[in-house]
Amino acid sequence: SYELTQPPSVSVSPGQTASITCSGDNLGNKYPSWYQQRPGQSPVLVIYQENKRPSGIPERFSGSNSGNTATLIISGTQAMDEADYYCQAWDSSTVVFGGGTKLTVL
Amino acid sequence: EVQLVESGGGLVKPGGSLRLSCAASGFTFSSYSMNWVRQAPGKGLEWVSSISSSGDYIFYADSLKGRFTISRDNAKNSLFLQMSSLRAEDTAVYYCARDPGRYGDPYDYWGQGILVTVSS
């Protein structure tokens, strides 16, 4: 079965750029999306189809993709960005989530 | 305003059954594919099942092995998940989420989730 691999944790200082990676075979062709989940809350879509932002998501959130690795980039990270982040991709008719990355803003 | 509200969760004994519902409002329900995603306590997100806008296409995670059944009632703007032969490992918060229905579309709105606890 298809798998997506994320680092368990990433730390960043306020105002700096955070990068969270998601790796999977041929991921670039599987429309990766990213979700933010704060403690006790439902997931929120922040990036879809590699680098598109839904309305209401700050411009500091962006995405990139290089074949087998998708990256969520948060520029000028703020304390409110501290959360779990999950990548998601489509594989045939199923959906796969990465294991999640806890972003800590120190 | 798009709203998805899950209900029907609770405590159930191993081997028991439970039916979850998701009431949708604020959008044309019959135009969207719908999905169930679960999250075990302290764990990550796990895709459970998807159903197309018309209900003609249905998909399940292999791990469920036929124990769960997804369905929808477009006349009542509702999504359902019938769960049977429940196990302790099915304990999780269950979310319903919508997507526009094209391959690769994201889950753009999620419900608040409903807790299912399987325990004797």
Tab-separated table of C-alpha atoms in Angstrom:
chain	number	residue	atom	x	y	z
A	1	SER	CA	0.000	0.000	0.000
A	2	TYR	CA	1.046	3.569	-0.616
A	3	GLU	CA	2.825	5.399	2.190
A	4	LEU	CA	3.681	9.001	2.968
A	5	THR	CA	6.574	9.779	5.308
A	6	GLN	CA	6.812	12.939	7.411
A	7	PRO	CA	9.297	13.885	10.134
A	8	PRO	CA	7.655	13.521	13.566
A	9	SER	CA	8.677	16.986	14.683
A	10	VAL	CA	10.073	20.275	13.410
A	11	SER	CA	11.106	23.263	15.486
A	12	VAL	CA	11.354	26.869	14.350
A	13	SER	CA	11.969	30.243	15.941
A	14	PRO	CA	9.296	32.931	15.628
A	15	GLY	CA	9.720	34.923	12.425
A	16	GLN	CA	11.809	32.236	10.752
A	17	THR	CA	10.852	29.861	7.937
A	18	ALA	CA	9.596	26.379	8.736
A	19	SER	CA	9.770	23.563	6.206
A	20	ILE	CA	7.893	20.306	6.635
A	21	THR	CA	8.537	17.508	4.151
A	22	CYS	CA	6.362	14.666	2.939
A	23	SER	CA	7.870	11.852	0.904
A	24	GLY	CA	6.188	9.224	-1.214
A	25	ASP	CA	6.753	7.376	-4.444
A	26	ASN	CA	5.872	9.590	-7.407
A	27	LEU	CA	4.169	12.038	-5.020
A	28	GLY	CA	4.273	14.829	-7.573
A	29	ASN	CA	1.564	13.073	-9.582
A	30	LYS	CA	-0.720	12.477	-6.603
A	31	TYR	CA	-2.015	16.009	-5.871
A	32	PRO	CA	-0.566	16.478	-2.378
A	33	SER	CA	-2.477	18.592	0.131
A	34	TRP	CA	-1.590	19.837	3.604
A	35	TYR	CA	-3.763	20.162	6.698
A	36	GLN	CA	-3.186	22.011	9.965
A	37	GLN	CA	-4.638	20.588	13.174
A	38	ARG	CA	-4.424	22.521	16.391
A	39	PRO	CA	-4.974	20.613	19.660
A	40	GLY	CA	-8.586	19.641	20.176
A	41	GLN	CA	-9.652	21.000	16.781
A	42	SER	CA	-10.572	19.567	13.394
A	43	PRO	CA	-8.079	19.597	10.538
A	44	VAL	CA	-8.002	22.696	8.332
A	45	LEU	CA	-6.862	22.671	4.707
A	46	VAL	CA	-3.900	25.021	4.219
A	47	ILE	CA	-2.386	23.944	0.875
A	48	TYR	CA	-3.803	21.799	-1.925
A	49	GLN	CA	-2.623	20.508	-5.277
A	50	GLU	CA	0.962	21.199	-4.276
A	51	ASN	CA	0.866	24.975	-3.882
A	52	LYS	CA	-2.662	26.424	-3.932
A	53	ARG	CA	-4.014	28.229	-0.897
A	54	PRO	CA	-7.704	28.184	0.094
A	55	SER	CA	-9.278	31.535	0.803
A	56	GLY	CA	-8.583	32.713	4.319
A	57	ILE	CA	-5.223	30.991	4.621
A	58	PRO	CA	-2.384	33.478	5.167
A	59	GLU	CA	0.108	34.068	2.376
A	60	ARG	CA	2.925	32.862	4.604
A	61	PHE	CA	1.774	29.298	3.857
A	62	SER	CA	3.080	27.873	0.586
A	63	GLY	CA	3.925	24.525	-0.917
A	64	SER	CA	6.414	23.022	-3.290
A	65	ASN	CA	7.029	19.674	-4.876
A	66	SER	CA	10.066	17.957	-6.359
A	67	GLY	CA	9.075	14.571	-7.683
A	68	ASN	CA	8.921	12.346	-4.627
A	69	THR	CA	8.875	15.043	-1.944
A	70	ALA	CA	6.302	17.723	-1.199
A	71	THR	CA	7.181	20.520	1.189
A	72	LEU	CA	4.993	22.807	3.257
A	73	ILE	CA	6.717	26.136	3.813
A	74	ILE	CA	5.662	28.612	6.481
A	75	SER	CA	7.422	31.946	6.110
A	76	GLY	CA	7.610	34.308	9.060
A	77	THR	CA	6.279	31.610	11.384
A	78	GLN	CA	4.034	32.832	14.172
A	79	ALA	CA	3.198	31.302	17.535
A	80	MET	CA	-0.313	30.557	16.263
A	81	ASP	CA	1.179	28.247	13.624
A	82	GLU	CA	2.199	25.756	16.298
A	83	ALA	CA	0.155	22.669	15.410
A	84	ASP	CA	0.252	19.232	13.839
A	85	TYR	CA	0.529	19.185	10.062
A	86	TYR	CA	-0.523	16.311	7.815
A	87	CYS	CA	0.130	15.733	4.158
A	88	GLN	CA	-2.410	13.862	2.070
A	89	ALA	CA	-2.306	12.321	-1.370
A	90	TRP	CA	-4.510	10.323	-3.684
A	91	ASP	CA	-3.466	6.825	-4.725
A	92	SER	CA	-5.830	5.278	-7.269
A	93	SER	CA	-9.252	5.563	-5.630
A	94	THR	CA	-8.005	5.861	-2.071
A	95	VAL	CA	-6.604	8.646	0.065
A	96	VAL	CA	-3.464	8.399	2.168
A	97	PHE	CA	-2.341	10.639	5.018
A	98	GLY	CA	1.182	11.073	6.254
A	99	GLY	CA	1.929	10.324	9.888
A	100	GLY	CA	1.904	13.991	10.837
A	101	THR	CA	4.527	16.508	11.944
A	102	LYS	CA	4.351	18.464	15.173
A	103	LEU	CA	5.545	22.010	14.529
A	104	THR	CA	6.931	23.709	17.613
A	105	VAL	CA	7.507	27.448	17.573
A	106	LEU	CA	10.204	28.083	20.160
B	1	GLU	CA	-21.753	28.894	5.792
B	2	VAL	CA	-20.692	25.298	5.215
B	3	GLN	CA	-21.444	23.113	8.216
B	4	LEU	CA	-20.856	19.415	8.813
B	5	VAL	CA	-22.159	18.032	12.102
B	6	GLU	CA	-21.456	14.462	13.149
B	7	SER	CA	-23.622	12.526	15.589
B	8	GLY	CA	-24.213	8.980	16.787
B	9	GLY	CA	-20.955	8.328	18.574
B	10	GLY	CA	-20.534	6.940	22.062
B	11	LEU	CA	-19.463	3.907	24.030
B	12	VAL	CA	-20.012	0.468	22.505
B	13	LYS	CA	-18.841	-2.996	23.520
B	14	PRO	CA	-16.436	-5.005	21.368
B	15	GLY	CA	-18.358	-6.810	18.668
B	16	GLY	CA	-21.123	-4.234	18.742
B	17	SER	CA	-22.431	-1.884	16.085
B	18	LEU	CA	-22.881	1.849	15.741
B	19	ARG	CA	-24.221	4.171	13.057
B	20	LEU	CA	-22.666	7.584	12.613
B	21	SER	CA	-24.429	10.434	10.852
B	22	CYS	CA	-23.158	13.655	9.358
B	23	ALA	CA	-25.656	16.441	8.714
B	24	ALA	CA	-24.588	18.869	6.003
B	25	SER	CA	-25.751	22.421	5.405
B	26	GLY	CA	-24.659	25.581	3.622
B	27	PHE	CA	-23.815	23.946	0.297
B	28	THR	CA	-25.348	21.740	-2.381
B	29	PHE	CA	-24.740	18.396	-0.721
B	30	SER	CA	-25.608	16.333	-3.787
B	31	SER	CA	-22.752	17.951	-5.746
B	32	TYR	CA	-19.957	16.801	-3.457
B	33	SER	CA	-18.208	13.568	-2.654
B	34	MET	CA	-18.142	12.845	1.053
B	35	ASN	CA	-15.634	11.081	3.244
B	36	TRP	CA	-15.002	9.651	6.699
B	37	VAL	CA	-11.614	10.081	8.356
B	38	ARG	CA	-10.749	8.878	11.847
B	39	GLN	CA	-8.122	9.719	14.436
B	40	ALA	CA	-7.281	7.368	17.286
B	41	PRO	CA	-6.352	9.054	20.576
B	42	GLY	CA	-2.940	10.679	20.249
B	43	LYS	CA	-2.488	9.336	16.716
B	44	GLY	CA	-2.615	10.647	13.181
B	45	LEU	CA	-5.371	10.899	10.609
B	46	GLU	CA	-6.576	7.725	8.889
B	47	TRP	CA	-8.814	7.712	5.818
B	48	VAL	CA	-11.803	5.388	6.300
B	49	SER	CA	-14.162	5.644	3.339
B	50	SER	CA	-15.413	7.808	0.481
B	51	ILE	CA	-18.672	8.025	-1.466
B	52	SER	CA	-19.276	9.896	-4.697
B	53	SER	CA	-21.886	12.634	-5.021
B	54	SER	CA	-24.497	10.267	-6.451
B	55	GLY	CA	-23.518	7.343	-4.246
B	56	ASP	CA	-22.516	5.271	-7.244
B	57	TYR	CA	-18.856	4.982	-6.300
B	58	ILE	CA	-17.768	3.820	-2.867
B	59	PHE	CA	-14.301	3.090	-1.537
B	60	TYR	CA	-12.977	1.765	1.760
B	61	ALA	CA	-9.632	1.464	3.480
B	62	ASP	CA	-8.339	-2.101	3.182
B	63	SER	CA	-7.916	-2.292	6.960
B	64	LEU	CA	-11.669	-2.230	7.535
B	65	LYS	CA	-12.182	-5.623	5.880
B	66	GLY	CA	-15.858	-5.122	5.123
B	67	ARG	CA	-16.977	-4.147	8.630
B	68	PHE	CA	-17.988	-0.575	7.727
B	69	THR	CA	-20.597	0.649	5.227
B	70	ILE	CA	-20.810	4.212	3.963
B	71	SER	CA	-24.030	5.640	2.531
B	72	ARG	CA	-25.736	8.948	1.909
B	73	ASP	CA	-29.204	10.437	1.557
B	74	ASN	CA	-29.035	13.436	-0.752
B	75	ALA	CA	-32.668	14.324	-0.091
B	76	LYS	CA	-31.829	14.746	3.602
B	77	ASN	CA	-28.318	16.169	3.134
B	78	SER	CA	-26.899	13.388	5.260
B	79	LEU	CA	-23.933	11.041	5.257
B	80	PHE	CA	-23.777	7.826	7.245
B	81	LEU	CA	-21.256	5.262	8.426
B	82	GLN	CA	-22.574	1.934	9.642
B	83	MET	CA	-19.928	0.241	11.753
B	84	SER	CA	-20.161	-3.381	12.853
B	85	SER	CA	-17.977	-5.973	14.597
B	86	LEU	CA	-16.300	-3.091	16.363
B	87	ARG	CA	-12.906	-3.587	17.952
B	88	ALA	CA	-10.911	-1.666	20.531
B	89	GLU	CA	-8.692	-0.378	17.726
B	90	ASP	CA	-11.712	1.352	16.143
B	91	THR	CA	-11.754	3.759	19.090
B	92	ALA	CA	-11.242	7.169	17.535
B	93	VAL	CA	-12.705	10.537	16.719
B	94	TYR	CA	-14.542	10.174	13.410
B	95	TYR	CA	-14.692	13.168	11.081
B	96	CYS	CA	-16.815	13.656	8.009
B	97	ALA	CA	-15.279	15.820	5.297
B	98	ARG	CA	-16.355	16.942	1.850
B	99	ASP	CA	-14.463	17.188	-1.419
B	100	PRO	CA	-15.588	18.493	-4.811
B	101	GLY	CA	-15.346	15.029	-6.325
B	102	ARG	CA	-12.582	15.333	-8.892
B	103	TYR	CA	-9.544	13.098	-8.534
B	104	GLY	CA	-7.015	14.958	-6.414
B	105	ASP	CA	-9.467	17.411	-4.851
B	106	PRO	CA	-8.733	18.184	-1.201
B	107	TYR	CA	-11.014	17.826	1.798
B	108	ASP	CA	-11.929	21.483	2.085
B	109	TYR	CA	-14.381	21.349	4.993
B	110	TRP	CA	-14.425	19.046	7.999
B	111	GLY	CA	-16.909	18.429	10.769
B	112	GLN	CA	-16.040	18.833	14.442
B	113	GLY	CA	-15.700	15.077	14.877
B	114	ILE	CA	-17.496	12.531	17.044
B	115	LEU	CA	-15.871	10.171	19.507
B	116	VAL	CA	-16.432	6.437	19.259
B	117	THR	CA	-15.147	4.369	22.166
B	118	VAL	CA	-15.071	0.578	21.901
B	119	SER	CA	-14.622	-0.944	25.337
B	120	SER	CA	-16.140	-3.545	27.594
